mmCIF file of C-alpha atoms in Angstrom:
data_model
loop_
_atom_site.group_PDB
_atom_site.id
_atom_site.type_symbol
_atom_site.label_atom_id
_atom_site.label_comp_id
_atom_site.label_asym_id
_atom_site.label_seq_id
_atom_site.Cartn_x
_atom_site.Cartn_y
_atom_site.Cartn_z
ATOM 1 C CA ASN A 22 121.873 105.615 38.520
ATOM 2 C CA ALA A 23 118.570 105.641 40.430
ATOM 3 C CA GLY A 24 119.951 104.624 43.856
ATOM 4 C CA VAL A 25 117.180 103.429 46.151
ATOM 5 C CA THR A 26 113.644 103.603 44.809
ATOM 6 C CA GLN A 27 110.617 103.296 47.057
ATOM 7 C CA THR A 28 107.027 103.041 45.920
ATOM 8 C CA PRO A 29 104.455 104.337 46.581
ATOM 9 C CA LYS A 30 105.272 107.751 48.073
ATOM 10 C CA PHE A 31 101.880 108.041 49.776
ATOM 11 C CA GLN A 32 99.271 105.446 50.730
ATOM 12 C CA VAL A 33 96.048 105.381 52.695
ATOM 13 C CA LEU A 34 94.813 102.012 53.948
ATOM 14 C CA LYS A 35 91.794 100.888 55.878
ATOM 15 C CA THR A 36 92.299 98.869 59.028
ATOM 16 C CA GLY A 37 92.731 95.212 58.150
ATOM 17 C CA GLN A 38 93.870 95.752 54.580
ATOM 18 C CA SER A 39 97.168 94.389 53.358
ATOM 19 C CA MET A 40 99.759 95.993 51.151
ATOM 20 C CA THR A 41 103.380 95.793 50.063
ATOM 21 C CA LEU A 42 105.836 98.650 50.120
ATOM 22 C CA GLN A 43 108.339 98.207 47.348
ATOM 23 C CA CYS A 44 112.059 98.936 47.595
ATOM 24 C CA ALA A 45 114.639 98.471 44.860
ATOM 25 C CA GLN A 46 118.300 99.429 44.630
ATOM 26 C CA ASP A 47 120.607 99.363 41.626
ATOM 27 C CA MET A 48 123.953 99.668 43.434
ATOM 28 C CA ASN A 49 124.471 95.935 43.989
ATOM 29 C CA HIS A 50 124.447 96.494 47.744
ATOM 30 C CA GLU A 51 124.471 93.471 50.033
ATOM 31 C CA TYR A 52 122.650 95.049 52.929
ATOM 32 C CA MET A 53 119.138 96.421 52.920
ATOM 33 C CA SER A 54 116.883 97.548 55.721
ATOM 34 C CA TRP A 55 113.488 99.025 56.528
ATOM 35 C CA TYR A 56 112.803 101.729 59.108
ATOM 36 C CA ARG A 57 109.780 103.526 60.371
ATOM 37 C CA GLN A 58 109.828 107.124 61.514
ATOM 38 C CA ASP A 59 107.367 108.413 64.067
ATOM 39 C CA PRO A 60 107.299 111.908 65.607
ATOM 40 C CA GLY A 61 109.811 112.212 68.443
ATOM 41 C CA MET A 62 111.085 108.659 67.937
ATOM 42 C CA GLY A 63 113.721 108.979 65.236
ATOM 43 C CA LEU A 64 114.010 106.060 62.831
ATOM 44 C CA ARG A 65 113.551 102.565 64.173
ATOM 45 C CA LEU A 66 114.679 99.399 62.438
ATOM 46 C CA ILE A 67 111.903 97.025 61.349
ATOM 47 C CA HIS A 68 113.705 94.292 59.374
ATOM 48 C CA TYR A 69 117.004 93.946 57.622
ATOM 49 C CA SER A 70 118.722 91.685 55.110
ATOM 50 C CA VAL A 71 122.379 90.807 54.659
ATOM 51 C CA GLY A 72 121.905 89.254 51.243
ATOM 52 C CA ALA A 73 119.480 87.435 48.977
ATOM 53 C CA GLY A 74 117.546 84.847 50.934
ATOM 54 C CA ILE A 75 118.647 86.149 54.349
ATOM 55 C CA THR A 76 116.484 88.397 56.511
ATOM 56 C CA ASP A 77 116.175 89.124 60.211
ATOM 57 C CA GLN A 78 114.141 91.195 62.640
ATOM 58 C CA GLY A 79 115.027 94.614 63.901
ATOM 59 C CA GLU A 80 113.681 96.604 66.834
ATOM 60 C CA VAL A 81 109.998 96.799 65.805
ATOM 61 C CA PRO A 82 109.163 93.807 63.543
ATOM 62 C CA ASN A 83 105.644 92.966 64.695
ATOM 63 C CA GLY A 84 103.007 93.288 61.973
ATOM 64 C CA TYR A 85 105.549 93.291 59.140
ATOM 65 C CA ASN A 86 107.006 90.625 56.870
ATOM 66 C CA VAL A 87 109.914 90.818 54.456
ATOM 67 C CA SER A 88 111.622 88.645 51.886
ATOM 68 C CA ARG A 89 114.733 89.056 49.760
ATOM 69 C CA SER A 90 114.572 86.892 46.658
ATOM 70 C CA THR A 91 117.013 89.072 44.693
ATOM 71 C CA THR A 92 119.865 91.405 45.592
ATOM 72 C CA GLU A 93 117.939 94.360 44.154
ATOM 73 C CA ASP A 94 114.540 94.074 45.843
ATOM 74 C CA PHE A 95 113.449 94.114 49.467
ATOM 75 C CA PRO A 96 109.660 94.481 49.813
ATOM 76 C CA LEU A 97 107.939 95.141 53.136
ATOM 77 C CA ARG A 98 104.515 93.567 53.648
ATOM 78 C CA LEU A 99 101.800 94.681 56.010
ATOM 79 C CA LEU A 100 99.495 91.683 56.382
ATOM 80 C CA SER A 101 96.666 93.368 58.293
ATOM 81 C CA ALA A 102 97.146 97.102 58.663
ATOM 82 C CA ALA A 103 96.493 98.760 62.014
ATOM 83 C CA PRO A 104 96.288 102.467 62.920
ATOM 84 C CA SER A 105 99.495 102.015 64.948
ATOM 85 C CA GLN A 106 101.299 101.398 61.662
ATOM 86 C CA THR A 107 100.603 104.934 60.485
ATOM 87 C CA SER A 108 104.120 106.229 59.925
ATOM 88 C CA VAL A 109 106.732 107.215 57.380
ATOM 89 C CA TYR A 110 108.674 104.225 56.097
ATOM 90 C CA PHE A 111 112.204 104.315 54.755
ATOM 91 C CA CYS A 112 114.152 101.699 52.899
ATOM 92 C CA ALA A 113 117.947 101.846 52.850
ATOM 93 C CA SER A 114 120.814 99.939 51.320
ATOM 94 C CA SER A 115 124.536 99.814 51.964
ATOM 95 C CA ASN A 116 127.714 97.900 51.488
ATOM 96 C CA ARG A 117 128.840 97.651 55.103
ATOM 97 C CA ALA A 118 130.450 100.710 56.508
ATOM 98 C CA PRO A 119 130.240 103.685 54.163
ATOM 99 C CA GLY A 120 126.775 104.693 55.272
ATOM 100 C CA ALA A 121 123.337 103.837 54.069
ATOM 101 C CA PHE A 122 121.596 105.266 51.024
ATOM 102 C CA PHE A 123 117.939 105.980 51.654
ATOM 103 C CA GLY A 124 114.859 105.948 49.514
ATOM 104 C CA GLN A 125 112.557 108.963 49.568
ATOM 105 C CA GLY A 126 110.151 107.415 52.029
ATOM 106 C CA THR A 127 106.527 106.303 52.014
ATOM 107 C CA ARG A 128 103.943 108.119 54.092
ATOM 108 C CA LEU A 129 101.383 105.521 55.168
ATOM 109 C CA THR A 130 98.115 106.372 56.867
ATOM 110 C CA VAL A 131 95.899 103.629 58.274
ATOM 111 C CA VAL A 132 92.337 104.711 59.017
ATOM 112 C CA ALA B 8 122.403 97.032 73.623
ATOM 113 C CA GLN B 9 123.681 99.868 71.480
ATOM 114 C CA THR B 10 122.003 103.216 72.024
ATOM 115 C CA VAL B 11 122.303 106.714 70.611
ATOM 116 C CA THR B 12 121.229 109.753 72.622
ATOM 117 C CA GLN B 13 120.612 113.248 71.344
ATOM 118 C CA SER B 14 119.835 115.451 74.320
ATOM 119 C CA GLN B 15 118.747 118.569 72.414
ATOM 120 C CA PRO B 16 115.286 118.170 70.849
ATOM 121 C CA GLU B 17 115.365 121.667 69.352
ATOM 122 C CA MET B 18 118.000 124.278 68.646
ATOM 123 C CA SER B 19 118.093 127.639 66.974
ATOM 124 C CA VAL B 20 120.970 129.607 65.443
ATOM 125 C CA GLN B 21 121.274 132.808 63.510
ATOM 126 C CA GLU B 22 122.470 132.817 59.962
ATOM 127 C CA ALA B 23 126.301 132.893 59.660
ATOM 128 C CA GLU B 24 126.756 131.747 63.271
ATOM 129 C CA THR B 25 128.131 128.423 64.501
ATOM 130 C CA VAL B 26 126.089 125.747 66.238
ATOM 131 C CA THR B 27 126.997 122.418 67.824
ATOM 132 C CA LEU B 28 124.636 119.462 68.065
ATOM 133 C CA SER B 29 125.367 116.850 70.713
ATOM 134 C CA CYS B 30 125.287 113.077 70.490
ATOM 135 C CA THR B 31 126.395 110.329 72.836
ATOM 136 C CA TYR B 32 126.326 106.620 72.195
ATOM 137 C CA ASP B 33 126.903 103.385 73.959
ATOM 138 C CA THR B 34 128.595 100.333 72.504
ATOM 139 C CA SER B 35 130.890 97.511 73.498
ATOM 140 C CA GLU B 36 132.451 97.346 70.056
ATOM 141 C CA ASN B 37 135.896 98.745 69.347
ATOM 142 C CA ASN B 38 135.637 99.367 65.611
ATOM 143 C CA TYR B 39 132.500 101.085 64.376
ATOM 144 C CA TYR B 40 131.166 103.972 62.362
ATOM 145 C CA LEU B 41 129.168 107.023 63.334
ATOM 146 C CA PHE B 42 127.102 109.273 61.115
ATOM 147 C CA TRP B 43 125.142 112.480 61.040
ATOM 148 C CA TYR B 44 122.133 112.578 58.738
ATOM 149 C CA LYS B 45 120.129 115.629 57.752
ATOM 150 C CA GLN B 46 116.407 115.449 57.054
ATOM 151 C CA PRO B 47 114.957 118.623 55.525
ATOM 152 C CA PRO B 48 111.191 119.150 55.191
ATOM 153 C CA SER B 49 111.313 117.127 51.965
ATOM 154 C CA ARG B 50 111.964 114.169 54.366
ATOM 155 C CA GLN B 51 114.878 112.896 52.277
ATOM 156 C CA MET B 52 117.624 111.412 54.468
ATOM 157 C CA ILE B 53 120.946 113.007 53.508
ATOM 158 C CA LEU B 54 124.297 111.790 54.806
ATOM 159 C CA VAL B 55 126.174 114.804 56.183
ATOM 160 C CA ILE B 56 129.327 113.284 57.610
ATOM 161 C CA ARG B 57 130.740 110.017 58.891
ATOM 162 C CA GLN B 58 133.467 109.050 61.316
ATOM 163 C CA GLU B 59 135.362 105.788 61.573
ATOM 164 C CA ALA B 60 136.173 104.948 65.171
ATOM 165 C CA TYR B 61 139.714 103.792 64.471
ATOM 166 C CA LYS B 62 140.585 107.176 62.989
ATOM 167 C CA GLN B 63 141.654 109.715 65.592
ATOM 168 C CA GLN B 64 141.310 112.654 63.238
ATOM 169 C CA ASN B 65 137.922 114.323 63.313
ATOM 170 C CA ALA B 66 136.013 114.212 60.040
ATOM 171 C CA THR B 67 135.291 117.428 58.157
ATOM 172 C CA GLU B 68 133.029 118.134 55.194
ATOM 173 C CA ASN B 69 133.054 121.785 54.158
ATOM 174 C CA ARG B 70 131.128 123.687 56.878
ATOM 175 C CA PHE B 71 130.398 120.512 58.831
ATOM 176 C CA SER B 72 132.839 118.965 61.277
ATOM 177 C CA VAL B 73 132.646 116.556 64.164
ATOM 178 C CA ASN B 74 134.227 116.371 67.575
ATOM 179 C CA PHE B 75 134.716 112.656 68.153
ATOM 180 C CA GLN B 76 135.681 111.683 71.697
ATOM 181 C CA LYS B 77 135.967 107.903 71.670
ATOM 182 C CA ALA B 78 136.653 107.429 75.364
ATOM 183 C CA ALA B 79 133.688 109.610 76.291
ATOM 184 C CA LYS B 80 131.545 108.049 73.529
ATOM 185 C CA SER B 81 130.651 111.484 72.278
ATOM 186 C CA PHE B 82 130.109 112.553 68.675
ATOM 187 C CA SER B 83 129.024 116.172 68.250
ATOM 188 C CA LEU B 84 128.367 117.979 64.971
ATOM 189 C CA LYS B 85 129.527 121.544 64.422
ATOM 190 C CA ILE B 86 127.957 123.600 61.671
ATOM 191 C CA SER B 87 129.913 126.720 60.806
ATOM 192 C CA ASP B 88 128.580 129.746 58.909
ATOM 193 C CA SER B 89 125.022 128.454 59.270
ATOM 194 C CA GLN B 90 122.768 128.926 56.269
ATOM 195 C CA LEU B 91 118.988 129.014 55.983
ATOM 196 C CA GLY B 92 119.166 125.762 54.034
ATOM 197 C CA ASP B 93 120.633 124.043 57.083
ATOM 198 C CA THR B 94 117.203 124.158 58.722
ATOM 199 C CA ALA B 95 116.310 120.492 59.179
ATOM 200 C CA MET B 96 116.156 117.574 61.554
ATOM 201 C CA TYR B 97 119.584 116.151 62.308
ATOM 202 C CA PHE B 98 120.017 112.554 63.326
ATOM 203 C CA CYS B 99 123.057 110.968 64.868
ATOM 204 C CA ALA B 100 123.405 107.305 63.927
ATOM 205 C CA PHE B 101 125.580 104.370 64.820
ATOM 206 C CA ILE B 102 126.185 101.481 62.489
ATOM 207 C CA ASN B 103 125.289 98.169 63.997
ATOM 208 C CA SER B 104 127.417 95.342 62.629
ATOM 209 C CA ASN B 105 125.264 92.855 64.550
ATOM 210 C CA SER B 106 122.171 93.851 62.569
ATOM 211 C CA GLY B 107 123.325 93.676 58.979
ATOM 212 C CA TYR B 108 125.042 97.047 59.158
ATOM 213 C CA ALA B 109 121.698 98.729 59.733
ATOM 214 C CA LEU B 110 121.675 101.970 61.664
ATOM 215 C CA ASN B 111 120.693 102.829 65.228
ATOM 216 C CA PHE B 112 119.383 106.388 65.277
ATOM 217 C CA GLY B 113 119.014 108.985 67.966
ATOM 218 C CA LYS B 114 115.684 110.757 68.266
ATOM 219 C CA GLY B 115 116.943 113.782 66.392
ATOM 220 C CA THR B 116 117.548 117.489 66.898
ATOM 221 C CA SER B 117 115.393 120.009 65.085
ATOM 222 C CA LEU B 118 117.613 122.892 63.965
ATOM 223 C CA LEU B 119 116.155 126.217 62.924
ATOM 224 C CA VAL B 120 118.389 128.760 61.219
ATOM 225 C CA THR B 121 116.982 132.279 61.462
ATOM 226 C CA PRO B 122 117.836 135.330 59.350
#
């Protein structure tokens, strides 16, 4: 049972480039979410999904797109990377209340 | 708006001693869940303990326990018999049923356990 799998673990982008952070879970969880973690800021919610085909914005959605075509996958897209998007990104999944399961994170640097 | 506040950016404790990390939150909901997550240097997010608001009994997991004061909206974490492996960032989090059961996090407390 792999849990939540995020790829890649590390990425360096140039300003203006686009990329997709992948997230997959094998626990048949309804709910998935993306967070970014910056020093001194804790984790902040970017986007979330309550099921296939349903997504919504979190606290810091600007510059990011998501889609949820299947229950298992919830990719996060950066359309035009900016230095302000340098951060550690976490994907998580859950079935309501028990608490979220997290991927191992992606450290993204935009130069 | 639902907020989570951790007022202690850094704490230190000696091995085998007890330490308490503070957390307060604000919500208008009556039924909700609270969590403490641990993030060691590996950056993996590890669920330490959770508390359901409708349960009056404080949750306990081995050396970790909480003091949940619903009326005061306080949710502190007590670590007993601290071990070097407890050195990590600790995040208090509140589940947000209005945002797909995603989590609202505090800014974290960095705990250092010294020999």
